[in-house]
PDB file of C-alpha atoms in Angstrom:
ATOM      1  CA  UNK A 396     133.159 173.207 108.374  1.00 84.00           C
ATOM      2  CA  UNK A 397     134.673 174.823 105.956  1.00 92.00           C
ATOM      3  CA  UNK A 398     132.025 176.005 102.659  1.00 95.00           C
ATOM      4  CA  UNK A 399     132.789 177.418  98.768  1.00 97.00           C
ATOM      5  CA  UNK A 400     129.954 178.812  96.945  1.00 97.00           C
ATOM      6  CA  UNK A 401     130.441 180.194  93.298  1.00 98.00           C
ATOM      7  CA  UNK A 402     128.079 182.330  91.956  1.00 98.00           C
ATOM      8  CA  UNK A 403     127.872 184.538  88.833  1.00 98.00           C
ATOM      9  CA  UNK A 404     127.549 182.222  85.900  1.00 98.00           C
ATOM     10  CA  UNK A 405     125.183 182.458  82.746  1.00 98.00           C
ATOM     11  CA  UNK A 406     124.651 182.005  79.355  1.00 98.00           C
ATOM     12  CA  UNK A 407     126.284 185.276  77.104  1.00 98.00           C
ATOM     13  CA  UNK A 408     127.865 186.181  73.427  1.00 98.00           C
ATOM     14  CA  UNK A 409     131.449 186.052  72.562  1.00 98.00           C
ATOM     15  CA  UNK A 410     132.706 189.416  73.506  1.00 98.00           C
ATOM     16  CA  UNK A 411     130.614 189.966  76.820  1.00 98.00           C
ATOM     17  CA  UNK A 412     131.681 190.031  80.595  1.00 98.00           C
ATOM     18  CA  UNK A 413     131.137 188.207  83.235  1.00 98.00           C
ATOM     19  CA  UNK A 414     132.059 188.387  87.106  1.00 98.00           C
ATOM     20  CA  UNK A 415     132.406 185.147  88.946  1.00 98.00           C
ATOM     21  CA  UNK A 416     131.610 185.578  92.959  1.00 98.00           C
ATOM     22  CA  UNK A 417     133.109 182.689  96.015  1.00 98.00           C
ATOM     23  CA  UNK A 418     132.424 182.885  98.714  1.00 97.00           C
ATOM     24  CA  UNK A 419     134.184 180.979 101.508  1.00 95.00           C
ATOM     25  CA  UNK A 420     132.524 180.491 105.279  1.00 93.00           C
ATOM     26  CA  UNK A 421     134.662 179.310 108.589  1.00 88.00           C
ATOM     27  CA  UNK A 422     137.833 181.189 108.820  1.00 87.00           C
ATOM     28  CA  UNK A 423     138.460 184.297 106.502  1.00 92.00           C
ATOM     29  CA  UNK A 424     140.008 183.797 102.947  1.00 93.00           C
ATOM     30  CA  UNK A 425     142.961 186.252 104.309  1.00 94.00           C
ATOM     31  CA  UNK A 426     145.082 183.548 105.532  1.00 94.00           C
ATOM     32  CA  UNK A 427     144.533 181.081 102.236  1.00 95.00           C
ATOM     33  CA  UNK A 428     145.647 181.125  98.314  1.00 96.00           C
ATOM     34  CA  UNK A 429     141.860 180.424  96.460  1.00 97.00           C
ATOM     35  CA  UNK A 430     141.904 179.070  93.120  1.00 98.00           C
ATOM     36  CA  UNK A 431     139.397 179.767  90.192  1.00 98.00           C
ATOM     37  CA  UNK A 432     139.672 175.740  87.987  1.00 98.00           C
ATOM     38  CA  UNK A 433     137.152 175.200  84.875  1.00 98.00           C
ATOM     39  CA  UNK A 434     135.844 171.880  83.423  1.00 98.00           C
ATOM     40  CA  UNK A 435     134.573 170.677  80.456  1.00 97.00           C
ATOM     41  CA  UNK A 436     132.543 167.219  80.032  1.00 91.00           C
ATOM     42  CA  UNK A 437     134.646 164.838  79.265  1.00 94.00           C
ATOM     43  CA  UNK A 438     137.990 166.743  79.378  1.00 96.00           C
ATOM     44  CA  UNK A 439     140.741 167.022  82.440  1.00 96.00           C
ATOM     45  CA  UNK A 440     139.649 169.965  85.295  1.00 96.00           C
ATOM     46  CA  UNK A 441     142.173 173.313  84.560  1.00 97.00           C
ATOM     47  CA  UNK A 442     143.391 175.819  86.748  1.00 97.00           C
ATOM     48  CA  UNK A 443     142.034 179.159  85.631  1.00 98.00           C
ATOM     49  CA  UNK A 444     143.327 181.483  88.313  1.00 98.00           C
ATOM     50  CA  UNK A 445     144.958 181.900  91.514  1.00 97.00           C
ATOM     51  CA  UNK A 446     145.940 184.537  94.264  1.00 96.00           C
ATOM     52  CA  UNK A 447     148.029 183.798  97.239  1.00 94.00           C
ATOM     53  CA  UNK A 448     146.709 185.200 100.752  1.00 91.00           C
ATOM     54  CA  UNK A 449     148.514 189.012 100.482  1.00 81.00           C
ATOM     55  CA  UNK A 450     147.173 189.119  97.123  1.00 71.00           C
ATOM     56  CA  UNK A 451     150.865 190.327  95.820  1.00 76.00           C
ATOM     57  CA  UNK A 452     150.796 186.562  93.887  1.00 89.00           C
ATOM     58  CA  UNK A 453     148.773 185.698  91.134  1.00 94.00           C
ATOM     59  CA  UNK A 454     148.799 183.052  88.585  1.00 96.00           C
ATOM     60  CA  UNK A 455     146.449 183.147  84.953  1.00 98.00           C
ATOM     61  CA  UNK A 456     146.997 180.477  82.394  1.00 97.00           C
ATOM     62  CA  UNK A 457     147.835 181.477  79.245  1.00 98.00           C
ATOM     63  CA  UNK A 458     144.267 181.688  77.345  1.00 97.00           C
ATOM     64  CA  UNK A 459     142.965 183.814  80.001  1.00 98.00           C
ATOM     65  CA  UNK A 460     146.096 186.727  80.517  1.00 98.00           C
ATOM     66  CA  UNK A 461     144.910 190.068  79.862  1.00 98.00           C
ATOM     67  CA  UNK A 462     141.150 189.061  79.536  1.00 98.00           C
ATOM     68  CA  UNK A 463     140.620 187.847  83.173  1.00 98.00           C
ATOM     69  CA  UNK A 464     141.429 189.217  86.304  1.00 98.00           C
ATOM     70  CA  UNK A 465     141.133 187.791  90.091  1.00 97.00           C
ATOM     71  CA  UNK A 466     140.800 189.870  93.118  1.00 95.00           C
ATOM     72  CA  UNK A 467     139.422 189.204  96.899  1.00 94.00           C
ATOM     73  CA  UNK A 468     138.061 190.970  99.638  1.00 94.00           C
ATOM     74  CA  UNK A 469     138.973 189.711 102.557  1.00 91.00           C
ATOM     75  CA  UNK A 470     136.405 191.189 104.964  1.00 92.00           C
ATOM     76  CA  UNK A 471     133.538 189.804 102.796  1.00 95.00           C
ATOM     77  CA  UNK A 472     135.671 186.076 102.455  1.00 95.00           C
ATOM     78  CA  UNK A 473     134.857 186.873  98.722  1.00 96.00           C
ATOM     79  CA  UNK A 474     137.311 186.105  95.618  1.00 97.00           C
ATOM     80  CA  UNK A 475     135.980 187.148  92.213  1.00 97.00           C
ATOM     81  CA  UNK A 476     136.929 186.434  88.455  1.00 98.00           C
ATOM     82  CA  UNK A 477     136.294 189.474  86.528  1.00 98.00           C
ATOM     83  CA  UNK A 478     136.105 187.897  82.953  1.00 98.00           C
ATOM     84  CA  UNK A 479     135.904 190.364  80.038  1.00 98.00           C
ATOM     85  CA  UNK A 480     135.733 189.263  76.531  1.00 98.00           C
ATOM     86  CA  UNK A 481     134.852 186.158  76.742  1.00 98.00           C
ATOM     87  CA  UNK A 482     135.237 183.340  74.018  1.00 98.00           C
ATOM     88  CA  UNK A 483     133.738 180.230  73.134  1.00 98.00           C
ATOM     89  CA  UNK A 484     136.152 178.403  74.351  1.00 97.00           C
ATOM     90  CA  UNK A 485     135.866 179.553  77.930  1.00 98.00           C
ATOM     91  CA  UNK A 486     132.747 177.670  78.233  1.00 98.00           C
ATOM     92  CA  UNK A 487     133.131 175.803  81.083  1.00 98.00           C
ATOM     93  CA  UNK A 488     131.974 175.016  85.000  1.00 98.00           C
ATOM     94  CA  UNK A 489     134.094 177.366  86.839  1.00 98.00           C
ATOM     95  CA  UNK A 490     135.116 175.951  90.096  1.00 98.00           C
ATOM     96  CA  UNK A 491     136.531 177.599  93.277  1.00 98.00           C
ATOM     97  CA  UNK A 492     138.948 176.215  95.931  1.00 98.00           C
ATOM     98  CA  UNK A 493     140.440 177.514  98.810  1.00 97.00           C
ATOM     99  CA  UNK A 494     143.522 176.234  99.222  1.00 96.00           C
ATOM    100  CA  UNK A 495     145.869 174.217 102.216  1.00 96.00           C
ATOM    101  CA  UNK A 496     148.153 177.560 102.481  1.00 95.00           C
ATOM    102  CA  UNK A 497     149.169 181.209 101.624  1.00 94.00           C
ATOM    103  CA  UNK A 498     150.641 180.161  98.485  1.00 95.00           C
ATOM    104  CA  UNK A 499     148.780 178.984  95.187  1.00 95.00           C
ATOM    105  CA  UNK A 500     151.303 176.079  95.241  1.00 94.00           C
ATOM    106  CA  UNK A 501     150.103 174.720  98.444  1.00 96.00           C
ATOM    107  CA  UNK A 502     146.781 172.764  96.823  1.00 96.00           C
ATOM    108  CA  UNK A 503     143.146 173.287  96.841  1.00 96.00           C
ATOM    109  CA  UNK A 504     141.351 171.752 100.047  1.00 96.00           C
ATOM    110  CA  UNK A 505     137.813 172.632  99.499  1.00 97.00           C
ATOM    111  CA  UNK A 506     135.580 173.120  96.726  1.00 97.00           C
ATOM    112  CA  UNK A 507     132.314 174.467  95.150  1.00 98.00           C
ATOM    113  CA  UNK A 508     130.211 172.817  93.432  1.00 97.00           C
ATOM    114  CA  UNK A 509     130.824 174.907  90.186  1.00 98.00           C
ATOM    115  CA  UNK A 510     129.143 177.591  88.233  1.00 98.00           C
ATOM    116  CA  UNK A 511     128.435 177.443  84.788  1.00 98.00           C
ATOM    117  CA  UNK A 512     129.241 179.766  81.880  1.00 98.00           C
ATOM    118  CA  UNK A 513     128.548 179.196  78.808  1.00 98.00           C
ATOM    119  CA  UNK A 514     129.480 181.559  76.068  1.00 98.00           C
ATOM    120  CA  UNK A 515     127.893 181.648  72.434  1.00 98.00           C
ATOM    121  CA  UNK A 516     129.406 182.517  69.336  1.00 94.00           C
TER     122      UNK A 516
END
């Protein structure tokens, strides 16, 4: 069975840093996209972040470019989301999923049960 565990989350100021862990047990990450998604009560669940299996791929939406940055390590079946400056509006559960495929188009197939981070003004 396959198992997604975030980890990382917390309560900080507007302008601090956080680094979001997942980690992913069965078969390694290597062969799978994994997907960083945030949700806040009430509204529809977003897709933060994504990075195909060689890691030559990524995807950030548009509020998070240049601020955020997602990298794995294979041997460890760990993805992380390196998130500098944060903002208010990033306040969120942050989700990981490992997807069906390689690519980040393929879908997520498993999920954590979320992390949160909640960020102060």
């Amino acid at each position: 069975q396959v198992r997604v565990v975030e980890s990382g989350g917390g309560s900080v100021q507007a302008g601090d840093s956080l680094r979001l862990s997942c980690v992913a047990s069965g078969r390694s990450i290597s062969a799978y996209a994994m997907g960083w998604f945030r949700q806040v009560p009430g509204k529809e669940r977003e897709g933060v972040s994504c990075t195909s299996s060689s890691d030559v791929s990524t995807y950030y939406i548009d509020s998070v470019k240049g601020r955020f940055t997602i990298s794995r390590d294979n041997v460890k079946n760990t993805v992380y989301l390196q998130m500098n400056n944060l903002r208010p509006e990033d306040t969120a559960v942050y989700y990981c999923a490992r997807n069906y495929a390689r690519s980040c188009s393929s879908g997520s197939a498993y999920w954590g049960k979320g992390t949160l981070v909640a960020v102060s003004s």
